[in-house]
PDB file of C-alpha atoms in Angstrom:
ATOM      1  CA  MET A 203     135.501  80.802 125.563  1.00 39.00           C
ATOM      2  CA  LYS A 204     133.146  79.051 124.158  1.00 36.00           C
ATOM      3  CA  SER A 205     129.588  79.591 125.928  1.00 37.00           C
ATOM      4  CA  PHE A 206     131.053  84.012 124.614  1.00 31.00           C
ATOM      5  CA  PHE A 207     130.479  83.874 121.236  1.00 33.00           C
ATOM      6  CA  THR A 208     127.791  80.426 121.760  1.00 38.00           C
ATOM      7  CA  ARG A 209     126.292  83.530 123.506  1.00 37.00           C
ATOM      8  CA  LYS A 210     127.250  86.496 121.637  1.00 37.00           C
ATOM      9  CA  ARG A 211     125.476  84.334 117.749  1.00 37.00           C
ATOM     10  CA  THR A 212     122.466  83.325 119.639  1.00 38.00           C
ATOM     11  CA  PHE A 213     122.178  87.242 120.475  1.00 37.00           C
ATOM     12  CA  ALA A 214     122.956  88.307 117.049  1.00 40.00           C
ATOM     13  CA  ILE A 215     120.293  85.802 115.412  1.00 38.00           C
ATOM     14  CA  GLY A 216     117.879  87.467 117.989  1.00 41.00           C
ATOM     15  CA  ILE A 217     118.815  90.964 115.887  1.00 41.00           C
ATOM     16  CA  VAL A 218     118.102  89.781 112.700  1.00 40.00           C
ATOM     17  CA  VAL A 219     115.238  87.109 113.852  1.00 38.00           C
ATOM     18  CA  ALA A 220     113.210  90.820 115.747  1.00 41.00           C
ATOM     19  CA  PHE A 221     114.277  93.022 112.494  1.00 44.00           C
ATOM     20  CA  VAL A 222     113.060  91.581 109.946  1.00 41.00           C
ATOM     21  CA  ALA A 223     109.694  90.926 112.093  1.00 39.00           C
ATOM     22  CA  VAL A 224     109.309  94.712 112.412  1.00 46.00           C
ATOM     23  CA  PHE A 225     109.357  94.332 108.838  1.00 46.00           C
ATOM     24  CA  LEU A 226     106.320  91.702 108.100  1.00 40.00           C
ATOM     25  CA  ALA A 227     104.387  93.036 110.595  1.00 38.00           C
ATOM     26  CA  LEU A 228     104.676  97.004 109.032  1.00 49.00           C
ATOM     27  CA  GLY A 229     104.261  95.111 105.647  1.00 48.00           C
ATOM     28  CA  LEU A 230     107.057  96.116 104.503  1.00 47.00           C
ATOM     29  CA  VAL A 231     107.936  93.139 102.402  1.00 37.00           C
ATOM     30  CA  SER A 232     106.344  93.767  99.114  1.00 34.00           C
ATOM     31  CA  HIS A 233     104.182  91.118  97.645  1.00 31.00           C
ATOM     32  CA  SER A 234     105.104  92.014  94.066  1.00 30.00           C
ATOM     33  CA  ASN A 235     104.628  90.712  91.167  1.00 29.00           C
ATOM     34  CA  SER A 236     106.691  92.787  89.170  1.00 31.00           C
ATOM     35  CA  SER A 237     110.050  91.128  87.922  1.00 35.00           C
ATOM     36  CA  PRO A 238     112.732  92.843  90.426  1.00 34.00           C
ATOM     37  CA  PRO A 239     115.017  95.004  89.842  1.00 37.00           C
ATOM     38  CA  LYS A 240     118.714  94.213  88.808  1.00 39.00           C
ATOM     39  CA  LEU A 241     120.932  94.500  92.075  1.00 40.00           C
ATOM     40  CA  GLN A 242     123.109  96.607  91.890  1.00 47.00           C
ATOM     41  CA  ALA A 243     123.462  96.861  95.037  1.00 48.00           C
ATOM     42  CA  THR A 244     124.173  94.550  98.389  1.00 49.00           C
ATOM     43  CA  SER A 245     126.902  92.924 100.297  1.00 51.00           C
ATOM     44  CA  THR A 246     128.010  91.681 103.649  1.00 52.00           C
ATOM     45  CA  LYS A 247     131.031  92.052 102.514  1.00 77.00           C
ATOM     46  CA  GLY A 248     131.386  96.307 103.183  1.00 91.00           C
ATOM     47  CA  ALA A 249     131.507  97.925 106.195  1.00 94.00           C
ATOM     48  CA  GLN A 250     127.917  97.641 108.011  1.00 96.00           C
ATOM     49  CA  LEU A 251     125.909 100.118 110.688  1.00 97.00           C
ATOM     50  CA  PRO A 252     125.410  98.830 114.910  1.00 96.00           C
ATOM     51  CA  TYR A 253     122.153  97.072 115.427  1.00 96.00           C
ATOM     52  CA  ALA A 254     118.532  99.059 115.108  1.00 97.00           C
ATOM     53  CA  ALA A 255     115.348  98.019 114.408  1.00 96.00           C
ATOM     54  CA  TRP A 256     115.371 101.054 112.091  1.00 98.00           C
ATOM     55  CA  PHE A 257     117.454 103.408 110.587  1.00 98.00           C
ATOM     56  CA  TRP A 258     115.753 106.997 110.588  1.00 98.00           C
ATOM     57  CA  THR A 259     118.156 109.534 109.349  1.00 98.00           C
ATOM     58  CA  MET A 260     121.651 111.393 109.172  1.00 98.00           C
ATOM     59  CA  VAL A 261     123.996 114.637 109.074  1.00 98.00           C
ATOM     60  CA  VAL A 262     127.359 114.599 107.549  1.00 98.00           C
ATOM     61  CA  SER A 263     129.390 117.744 110.181  1.00 96.00           C
ATOM     62  CA  PRO A 264     129.500 121.071 108.501  1.00 92.00           C
ATOM     63  CA  THR A 265     133.697 120.607 109.110  1.00 92.00           C
ATOM     64  CA  ASN A 266     134.041 116.996 107.998  1.00 95.00           C
ATOM     65  CA  PRO A 267     132.827 115.385 105.044  1.00 97.00           C
ATOM     66  CA  ASN A 268     133.833 111.961 106.553  1.00 97.00           C
ATOM     67  CA  GLU A 269     132.037 112.166 109.984  1.00 97.00           C
ATOM     68  CA  LEU A 270     128.879 111.205 109.803  1.00 98.00           C
ATOM     69  CA  LEU A 271     125.723 110.562 112.327  1.00 98.00           C
ATOM     70  CA  VAL A 272     123.022 108.476 111.861  1.00 98.00           C
ATOM     71  CA  GLY A 273     119.101 108.352 114.311  1.00 98.00           C
ATOM     72  CA  THR A 274     118.849 105.339 115.105  1.00 98.00           C
ATOM     73  CA  ASN A 275     115.613 103.531 116.949  1.00 97.00           C
ATOM     74  CA  MET A 276     118.318 103.508 119.998  1.00 97.00           C
ATOM     75  CA  GLY A 277     120.311 106.490 119.362  1.00 98.00           C
ATOM     76  CA  VAL A 278     122.627 107.915 117.087  1.00 98.00           C
ATOM     77  CA  ASP A 279     125.566 106.882 116.431  1.00 98.00           C
ATOM     78  CA  ARG A 280     129.052 108.358 114.827  1.00 98.00           C
ATOM     79  CA  SER A 281     131.447 107.598 112.070  1.00 98.00           C
ATOM     80  CA  GLN A 282     134.973 109.240 112.083  1.00 97.00           C
ATOM     81  CA  ASN A 283     135.954 107.334 108.260  1.00 98.00           C
ATOM     82  CA  GLY A 284     134.030 108.470 105.844  1.00 98.00           C
ATOM     83  CA  GLY A 285     131.071 105.321 107.435  1.00 98.00           C
ATOM     84  CA  LYS A 286     133.703 102.558 108.355  1.00 98.00           C
ATOM     85  CA  THR A 287     133.538 102.116 111.869  1.00 98.00           C
ATOM     86  CA  TRP A 288     130.950 103.616 114.019  1.00 98.00           C
ATOM     87  CA  LYS A 289     130.065 104.141 117.732  1.00 97.00           C
ATOM     88  CA  SER A 290     126.946 105.400 119.384  1.00 97.00           C
ATOM     89  CA  VAL A 291     126.790 108.627 120.507  1.00 96.00           C
ATOM     90  CA  GLY A 292     123.517 109.014 122.868  1.00 96.00           C
ATOM     91  CA  LEU A 293     120.243 109.813 123.266  1.00 97.00           C
ATOM     92  CA  THR A 294     120.376 105.133 122.776  1.00 97.00           C
ATOM     93  CA  THR A 295     116.469 105.483 125.444  1.00 97.00           C
ATOM     94  CA  VAL A 296     114.798 107.967 121.935  1.00 97.00           C
ATOM     95  CA  ASN A 297     114.037 106.883 118.919  1.00 98.00           C
ATOM     96  CA  VAL A 298     115.756 109.584 117.289  1.00 98.00           C
ATOM     97  CA  THR A 299     113.336 110.326 114.043  1.00 98.00           C
ATOM     98  CA  SER A 300     115.396 113.127 112.122  1.00 98.00           C
ATOM     99  CA  LEU A 301     118.966 114.962 112.416  1.00 98.00           C
ATOM    100  CA  ALA A 302     119.340 118.330 110.921  1.00 98.00           C
ATOM    101  CA  GLU A 303     121.871 120.719 110.629  1.00 96.00           C
ATOM    102  CA  VAL A 304     121.915 124.551 111.132  1.00 95.00           C
ATOM    103  CA  GLY A 305     124.761 126.029 110.942  1.00 92.00           C
ATOM    104  CA  ASN A 306     127.472 123.981 113.475  1.00 92.00           C
ATOM    105  CA  ALA A 307     124.866 122.702 115.337  1.00 96.00           C
ATOM    106  CA  VAL A 308     122.885 119.223 114.911  1.00 98.00           C
ATOM    107  CA  TYR A 309     119.172 118.897 116.366  1.00 98.00           C
ATOM    108  CA  ALA A 310     117.891 115.201 117.294  1.00 98.00           C
ATOM    109  CA  GLY A 311     114.206 115.104 116.981  1.00 98.00           C
ATOM    110  CA  GLY A 312     111.543 112.233 118.429  1.00 97.00           C
ATOM    111  CA  VAL A 313     109.703 110.214 120.652  1.00 98.00           C
ATOM    112  CA  PRO A 314     111.300 108.608 123.704  1.00 97.00           C
ATOM    113  CA  GLY A 315     111.571 104.725 123.577  1.00 95.00           C
ATOM    114  CA  ALA A 316     112.899 101.955 120.841  1.00 92.00           C
ATOM    115  CA  ASN A 317     109.513 101.139 119.413  1.00 93.00           C
ATOM    116  CA  PRO A 318     110.235 102.626 115.440  1.00 95.00           C
ATOM    117  CA  VAL A 319     107.034 102.839 113.710  1.00 95.00           C
ATOM    118  CA  ILE A 320     103.395 102.863 114.439  1.00 94.00           C
ATOM    119  CA  HIS A 321     100.130 102.525 112.400  1.00 90.00           C
ATOM    120  CA  ASN A 322      97.524 104.981 113.152  1.00 80.00           C
ATOM    121  CA  THR A 323      94.941 107.342 111.910  1.00 74.00           C
ATOM    122  CA  ALA A 324      97.439 109.542 110.068  1.00 67.00           C
ATOM    123  CA  GLY A 325      98.857 106.714 108.785  1.00 82.00           C
ATOM    124  CA  ARG A 326     102.423 105.279 109.502  1.00 94.00           C
ATOM    125  CA  THR A 327     104.246 107.081 111.384  1.00 96.00           C
ATOM    126  CA  ALA A 328     106.305 107.348 114.547  1.00 96.00           C
ATOM    127  CA  PRO A 329     105.036 106.608 117.384  1.00 96.00           C
ATOM    128  CA  ASN A 330     102.841 108.917 120.362  1.00 95.00           C
ATOM    129  CA  GLY A 331     104.572 109.763 122.989  1.00 96.00           C
ATOM    130  CA  ALA A 332     105.740 112.594 124.927  1.00 96.00           C
ATOM    131  CA  GLY A 333     108.164 114.348 121.577  1.00 96.00           C
ATOM    132  CA  MET A 334     112.007 115.869 122.240  1.00 97.00           C
ATOM    133  CA  LEU A 335     114.768 117.928 120.257  1.00 98.00           C
ATOM    134  CA  SER A 336     117.701 118.288 121.572  1.00 98.00           C
ATOM    135  CA  VAL A 337     120.663 120.244 120.384  1.00 98.00           C
ATOM    136  CA  SER A 338     125.127 119.124 119.487  1.00 97.00           C
ATOM    137  CA  THR A 339     127.099 121.659 118.753  1.00 95.00           C
ATOM    138  CA  ASN A 340     130.466 118.822 119.222  1.00 94.00           C
ATOM    139  CA  ASP A 341     129.702 116.639 116.224  1.00 91.00           C
ATOM    140  CA  GLY A 342     127.324 114.878 118.219  1.00 94.00           C
ATOM    141  CA  THR A 343     129.764 114.344 120.917  1.00 93.00           C
ATOM    142  CA  ALA A 344     126.758 115.600 124.573  1.00 96.00           C
ATOM    143  CA  TRP A 345     123.480 116.854 123.649  1.00 98.00           C
ATOM    144  CA  GLU A 346     121.396 119.128 125.070  1.00 98.00           C
ATOM    145  CA  ALA A 347     117.789 118.785 125.983  1.00 97.00           C
ATOM    146  CA  LEU A 348     115.533 121.653 124.162  1.00 98.00           C
ATOM    147  CA  HIS A 349     112.388 123.198 125.598  1.00 97.00           C
ATOM    148  CA  PRO A 350     111.033 125.541 123.018  1.00 98.00           C
ATOM    149  CA  SER A 351     108.138 127.680 123.499  1.00 98.00           C
ATOM    150  CA  GLY A 352     105.415 127.250 120.746  1.00 98.00           C
ATOM    151  CA  LEU A 353     106.471 123.119 119.780  1.00 98.00           C
ATOM    152  CA  PRO A 354     103.832 121.109 121.575  1.00 97.00           C
ATOM    153  CA  LYS A 355     104.511 118.397 123.348  1.00 95.00           C
ATOM    154  CA  ASN A 356     104.222 115.882 120.136  1.00 96.00           C
ATOM    155  CA  THR A 357     106.031 112.980 118.593  1.00 97.00           C
ATOM    156  CA  ILE A 358     108.670 114.874 116.191  1.00 98.00           C
ATOM    157  CA  GLN A 359     107.889 112.916 113.434  1.00 98.00           C
ATOM    158  CA  ALA A 360     111.177 115.189 110.485  1.00 98.00           C
ATOM    159  CA  LEU A 361     112.775 117.601 110.914  1.00 98.00           C
ATOM    160  CA  ALA A 362     114.002 120.168 107.938  1.00 98.00           C
ATOM    161  CA  THR A 363     116.018 123.304 107.203  1.00 97.00           C
ATOM    162  CA  ASP A 364     115.023 125.821 104.403  1.00 93.00           C
ATOM    163  CA  PRO A 365     117.797 127.654 102.718  1.00 88.00           C
ATOM    164  CA  ALA A 366     117.273 130.574 104.437  1.00 90.00           C
ATOM    165  CA  GLY A 367     119.061 128.506 107.592  1.00 93.00           C
ATOM    166  CA  ALA A 368     115.135 128.026 109.155  1.00 97.00           C
ATOM    167  CA  LEU A 369     114.110 124.934 111.302  1.00 98.00           C
ATOM    168  CA  TYR A 370     110.807 123.232 110.995  1.00 98.00           C
ATOM    169  CA  ALA A 371     109.824 120.481 112.899  1.00 98.00           C
ATOM    170  CA  LEU A 372     107.524 117.827 111.348  1.00 98.00           C
ATOM    171  CA  LEU A 373     104.312 116.289 114.479  1.00 97.00           C
ATOM    172  CA  ASN A 374     103.539 112.714 113.618  1.00 95.00           C
ATOM    173  CA  THR A 375      99.421 114.521 114.388  1.00 94.00           C
ATOM    174  CA  GLY A 376     100.315 116.504 111.345  1.00 95.00           C
ATOM    175  CA  GLY A 377     101.147 120.451 112.483  1.00 97.00           C
ATOM    176  CA  LEU A 378     104.236 122.184 110.590  1.00 98.00           C
ATOM    177  CA  TYR A 379     105.849 124.360 112.641  1.00 98.00           C
ATOM    178  CA  LYS A 380     109.314 126.338 112.174  1.00 98.00           C
ATOM    179  CA  SER A 381     112.125 128.283 114.336  1.00 98.00           C
ATOM    180  CA  THR A 382     114.197 131.737 113.238  1.00 97.00           C
ATOM    181  CA  ASP A 383     115.447 131.615 116.118  1.00 97.00           C
ATOM    182  CA  ALA A 384     117.967 128.534 117.008  1.00 96.00           C
ATOM    183  CA  ALA A 385     115.270 125.957 118.598  1.00 98.00           C
ATOM    184  CA  LYS A 386     113.977 129.231 121.023  1.00 98.00           C
ATOM    185  CA  SER A 387     111.129 129.211 119.284  1.00 98.00           C
ATOM    186  CA  PHE A 388     108.029 127.729 116.711  1.00 98.00           C
ATOM    187  CA  THR A 389     105.355 129.392 114.685  1.00 98.00           C
ATOM    188  CA  LEU A 390     102.485 127.431 113.407  1.00 98.00           C
ATOM    189  CA  VAL A 391     102.949 126.791 109.470  1.00 97.00           C
ATOM    190  CA  THR A 392      99.593 124.607 109.421  1.00 97.00           C
ATOM    191  CA  SER A 393      98.402 122.171 112.131  1.00 96.00           C
ATOM    192  CA  LYS A 394      98.327 119.975 109.696  1.00 94.00           C
ATOM    193  CA  LEU A 395      99.976 119.154 106.624  1.00 94.00           C
ATOM    194  CA  GLY A 396      97.059 117.372 104.637  1.00 92.00           C
ATOM    195  CA  ILE A 397      99.080 114.991 103.810  1.00 95.00           C
ATOM    196  CA  SER A 398     100.213 110.987 105.725  1.00 95.00           C
ATOM    197  CA  PRO A 399     103.343 113.271 108.098  1.00 96.00           C
ATOM    198  CA  TRP A 400     106.953 111.022 107.040  1.00 98.00           C
ATOM    199  CA  ALA A 401     109.019 112.715 105.146  1.00 98.00           C
ATOM    200  CA  LEU A 402     109.881 116.365 104.236  1.00 98.00           C
ATOM    201  CA  ALA A 403     112.330 118.687 103.508  1.00 98.00           C
ATOM    202  CA  ILE A 404     112.462 122.009 101.380  1.00 97.00           C
ATOM    203  CA  THR A 405     113.484 122.945  98.600  1.00 96.00           C
ATOM    204  CA  LYS A 406     114.328 125.676  95.962  1.00 92.00           C
ATOM    205  CA  ASP A 407     112.212 128.971  96.667  1.00 92.00           C
ATOM    206  CA  GLN A 408     110.527 127.358  99.793  1.00 93.00           C
ATOM    207  CA  GLN A 409     109.288 124.880  97.753  1.00 96.00           C
ATOM    208  CA  PHE A 410     108.383 122.221  99.625  1.00 98.00           C
ATOM    209  CA  VAL A 411     108.939 117.789  99.426  1.00 98.00           C
ATOM    210  CA  SER A 412     106.601 115.380 101.292  1.00 98.00           C
ATOM    211  CA  GLY A 413     106.287 111.991 101.109  1.00 97.00           C
ATOM    212  CA  ASP A 414     105.520 108.026 103.542  1.00 97.00           C
ATOM    213  CA  MET A 415     106.008 104.514 102.592  1.00 95.00           C
ATOM    214  CA  ASP A 416     102.455 104.175 101.021  1.00 93.00           C
ATOM    215  CA  SER A 417     101.183 106.866  99.378  1.00 93.00           C
ATOM    216  CA  GLY A 418     104.269 108.459  97.453  1.00 96.00           C
ATOM    217  CA  PRO A 419     105.808 111.835  96.720  1.00 98.00           C
ATOM    218  CA  HIS A 420     104.550 114.842  96.901  1.00 98.00           C
ATOM    219  CA  THR A 421     105.635 118.324  96.098  1.00 98.00           C
ATOM    220  CA  SER A 422     103.718 121.861  97.527  1.00 98.00           C
ATOM    221  CA  ALA A 423     104.489 125.412  97.823  1.00 96.00           C
ATOM    222  CA  ASN A 424     102.996 126.135 101.170  1.00 95.00           C
ATOM    223  CA  ALA A 425     103.394 122.519 102.655  1.00 96.00           C
ATOM    224  CA  LYS A 426      99.192 122.941 103.370  1.00 94.00           C
ATOM    225  CA  ALA A 427      97.993 121.954  99.506  1.00 96.00           C
ATOM    226  CA  TRP A 428     100.166 118.789  97.764  1.00 97.00           C
ATOM    227  CA  THR A 429     100.718 117.598  94.542  1.00 97.00           C
ATOM    228  CA  PRO A 430     101.246 114.266  93.894  1.00 97.00           C
ATOM    229  CA  THR A 431     104.188 112.612  91.462  1.00 97.00           C
ATOM    230  CA  THR A 432     104.173 110.002  89.121  1.00 95.00           C
ATOM    231  CA  TYR A 433     106.616 108.254  90.308  1.00 97.00           C
ATOM    232  CA  THR A 434     107.015 103.732  91.072  1.00 97.00           C
ATOM    233  CA  ASP A 435     109.572 102.583  93.105  1.00 97.00           C
ATOM    234  CA  LEU A 436     111.624  99.797  92.408  1.00 95.00           C
ATOM    235  CA  ALA A 437     109.891  97.286  93.991  1.00 95.00           C
ATOM    236  CA  GLY A 438     106.362  98.650  91.779  1.00 96.00           C
ATOM    237  CA  GLY A 439     104.524 100.788  95.051  1.00 96.00           C
ATOM    238  CA  LYS A 440     104.793 104.139  96.562  1.00 96.00           C
ATOM    239  CA  MET A 441     107.608 103.899  98.089  1.00 97.00           C
ATOM    240  CA  VAL A 442     109.256 107.519 100.535  1.00 98.00           C
ATOM    241  CA  MET A 443     111.513 106.957 103.704  1.00 98.00           C
ATOM    242  CA  GLU A 444     114.342 110.243 102.927  1.00 98.00           C
ATOM    243  CA  TYR A 445     114.683 113.028 101.752  1.00 98.00           C
ATOM    244  CA  ALA A 446     118.290 114.849 101.488  1.00 98.00           C
ATOM    245  CA  VAL A 447     118.596 118.769  99.770  1.00 97.00           C
ATOM    246  CA  GLN A 448     122.083 118.969  97.822  1.00 97.00           C
ATOM    247  CA  PRO A 449     123.462 122.552  99.688  1.00 94.00           C
ATOM    248  CA  THR A 450     124.414 124.680  96.198  1.00 94.00           C
ATOM    249  CA  ASP A 451     121.924 124.269  94.616  1.00 96.00           C
ATOM    250  CA  ALA A 452     118.454 123.112  96.514  1.00 95.00           C
ATOM    251  CA  THR A 453     116.722 121.319  92.787  1.00 96.00           C
ATOM    252  CA  ASN A 454     118.727 118.574  93.168  1.00 97.00           C
ATOM    253  CA  VAL A 455     117.288 116.296  96.119  1.00 98.00           C
ATOM    254  CA  LEU A 456     117.894 113.257  96.940  1.00 98.00           C
ATOM    255  CA  MET A 457     114.617 110.353  98.135  1.00 98.00           C
ATOM    256  CA  THR A 458     115.014 107.385  99.216  1.00 98.00           C
ATOM    257  CA  SER A 459     112.725 104.392  98.938  1.00 98.00           C
ATOM    258  CA  ILE A 460     113.819 100.163  97.573  1.00 98.00           C
ATOM    259  CA  GLY A 461     117.402 101.883  95.958  1.00 98.00           C
ATOM    260  CA  VAL A 462     117.856 105.859  95.786  1.00 98.00           C
ATOM    261  CA  GLU A 463     116.683 107.851  93.436  1.00 98.00           C
ATOM    262  CA  MET A 464     117.049 111.777  92.350  1.00 98.00           C
ATOM    263  CA  SER A 465     115.438 114.277  91.081  1.00 98.00           C
ATOM    264  CA  THR A 466     116.926 117.429  89.713  1.00 98.00           C
ATOM    265  CA  ASP A 467     114.401 120.024  89.746  1.00 97.00           C
ATOM    266  CA  GLY A 468     113.362 119.961  93.082  1.00 97.00           C
ATOM    267  CA  GLY A 469     111.150 116.337  92.694  1.00 97.00           C
ATOM    268  CA  LYS A 470     108.769 116.886  90.750  1.00 96.00           C
ATOM    269  CA  SER A 471     109.938 114.240  88.744  1.00 97.00           C
ATOM    270  CA  TRP A 472     112.222 111.693  90.068  1.00 98.00           C
ATOM    271  CA  HIS A 473     114.815 108.518  88.474  1.00 98.00           C
ATOM    272  CA  THR A 474     117.204 106.362  89.746  1.00 98.00           C
ATOM    273  CA  THR A 475     120.955 106.602  90.639  1.00 98.00           C
ATOM    274  CA  LEU A 476     120.966 103.299  93.164  1.00 98.00           C
ATOM    275  CA  ASN A 477     119.407 100.396  92.060  1.00 97.00           C
ATOM    276  CA  SER A 478     118.734  97.855  94.338  1.00 96.00           C
ATOM    277  CA  LYS A 479     116.332  95.307  96.431  1.00 96.00           C
ATOM    278  CA  VAL A 480     116.814  97.052  99.884  1.00 97.00           C
ATOM    279  CA  MET A 481     114.930  99.657 101.433  1.00 98.00           C
ATOM    280  CA  PHE A 482     117.174 102.416 101.859  1.00 98.00           C
ATOM    281  CA  GLY A 483     117.138 104.342 105.188  1.00 98.00           C
ATOM    282  CA  PRO A 484     118.925 108.160 105.618  1.00 98.00           C
ATOM    283  CA  VAL A 485     120.642 109.980 103.107  1.00 98.00           C
ATOM    284  CA  ALA A 486     123.186 113.463 103.556  1.00 98.00           C
ATOM    285  CA  PHE A 487     125.362 115.211 101.831  1.00 98.00           C
ATOM    286  CA  ALA A 488     127.878 116.917 103.345  1.00 98.00           C
ATOM    287  CA  PRO A 489     127.835 120.290 103.893  1.00 95.00           C
ATOM    288  CA  LYS A 490     131.698 121.277 103.063  1.00 92.00           C
ATOM    289  CA  SER A 491     131.880 119.071  99.529  1.00 96.00           C
ATOM    290  CA  PRO A 492     128.774 119.315  98.553  1.00 96.00           C
ATOM    291  CA  GLN A 493     130.236 116.921  95.825  1.00 97.00           C
ATOM    292  CA  ILE A 494     129.532 113.919  98.296  1.00 98.00           C
ATOM    293  CA  ALA A 495     127.178 112.342 100.487  1.00 98.00           C
ATOM    294  CA  TYR A 496     125.735 109.133 101.980  1.00 98.00           C
ATOM    295  CA  ALA A 497     122.607 106.679 101.928  1.00 98.00           C
ATOM    296  CA  VAL A 498     122.090 104.015 104.480  1.00 98.00           C
ATOM    297  CA  GLY A 499     120.551 100.144 103.445  1.00 98.00           C
ATOM    298  CA  PHE A 500     117.890  98.801 105.737  1.00 97.00           C
ATOM    299  CA  ASP A 501     120.884  95.406 105.314  1.00 97.00           C
ATOM    300  CA  ARG A 502     123.068  97.616 107.282  1.00 97.00           C
ATOM    301  CA  SER A 503     125.827  98.759 104.795  1.00 97.00           C
ATOM    302  CA  ILE A 504     126.663 102.814 103.537  1.00 98.00           C
ATOM    303  CA  TRP A 505     127.134 103.840 100.186  1.00 98.00           C
ATOM    304  CA  HIS A 506     129.229 106.188  99.010  1.00 98.00           C
ATOM    305  CA  SER A 507     128.464 109.155  96.232  1.00 98.00           C
ATOM    306  CA  ALA A 508     131.588 111.352  95.539  1.00 98.00           C
ATOM    307  CA  ASP A 509     129.284 113.273  92.334  1.00 98.00           C
ATOM    308  CA  GLY A 510     125.987 114.605  93.372  1.00 98.00           C
ATOM    309  CA  GLY A 511     124.286 111.673  93.709  1.00 98.00           C
ATOM    310  CA  LYS A 512     124.550 110.601  90.330  1.00 98.00           C
ATOM    311  CA  THR A 513     125.996 106.786  91.457  1.00 98.00           C
ATOM    312  CA  TRP A 514     126.970 104.813  94.830  1.00 98.00           C
ATOM    313  CA  THR A 515     129.166 102.014  95.769  1.00 97.00           C
ATOM    314  CA  GLN A 516     129.840 100.697  98.727  1.00 97.00           C
ATOM    315  CA  VAL A 517     131.808 101.303 102.108  1.00 97.00           C
ATOM    316  CA  LEU A 518     134.169  99.356 102.564  1.00 95.00           C
TER     317      LEU A 518
END
């Protein structure tokens, strides 16, 4: 019995060391000399996600606001109790960079392999490879691989939906594609996004917001010409990790960075709603209860909002 616990402890320590190594290698640790922000929020006493080197994306079930799916570099994890406990539900050999909902279908995009992020000519992106797209119609219990026409077999960097229900796929090459037939086929929106491909969302009146870890958030009316948004994160940089658009009001957008930011004007301006020293990644609204939102920190913590992202409490 003693040897079992020794192995378990050694494994956990190894995971933590690898986790920190990934951050250092990618330049994610801030070296800003500015005063650190006041820490609202981080505790190891709350609920935690399973270990993973990278937490990419999240959706909430369209029928149950307590059922969550999170995509990591090691597949998809699901919680059925608001983030308190988790289990793996598939795609374990896939770096799942994005989850998106259209009706009762959940789409998962990414690339095979567990290596989370690389530096390439487009900036920081998911690794190059043969992109994959899968769908689940039972909240992640089972996944079906899709092979849509018109979508190149490159890494899917991000998926996004617009208020009309169209599905967009952003590749790590910068190509952006759109489907209006449940991912059976895609058409080209633009062959080059014009900014580093990372995170993407569509807000009111088909306006686009996009950003990455280095150059900050941008807005666009056509996903081709982009306007940078004045923004500084809580560590003095311009980090953008992920977006979530409120289902009932597409001018309300959440953006993760160091903590969580909120926009009430479709991404033109941002203010902090979760003040933290921790980098956050996945964020999502609950379709059935759009005042409910969840966010995930890279310390594996899970956060809940009952007022549309204005205030947050840690899931215990």
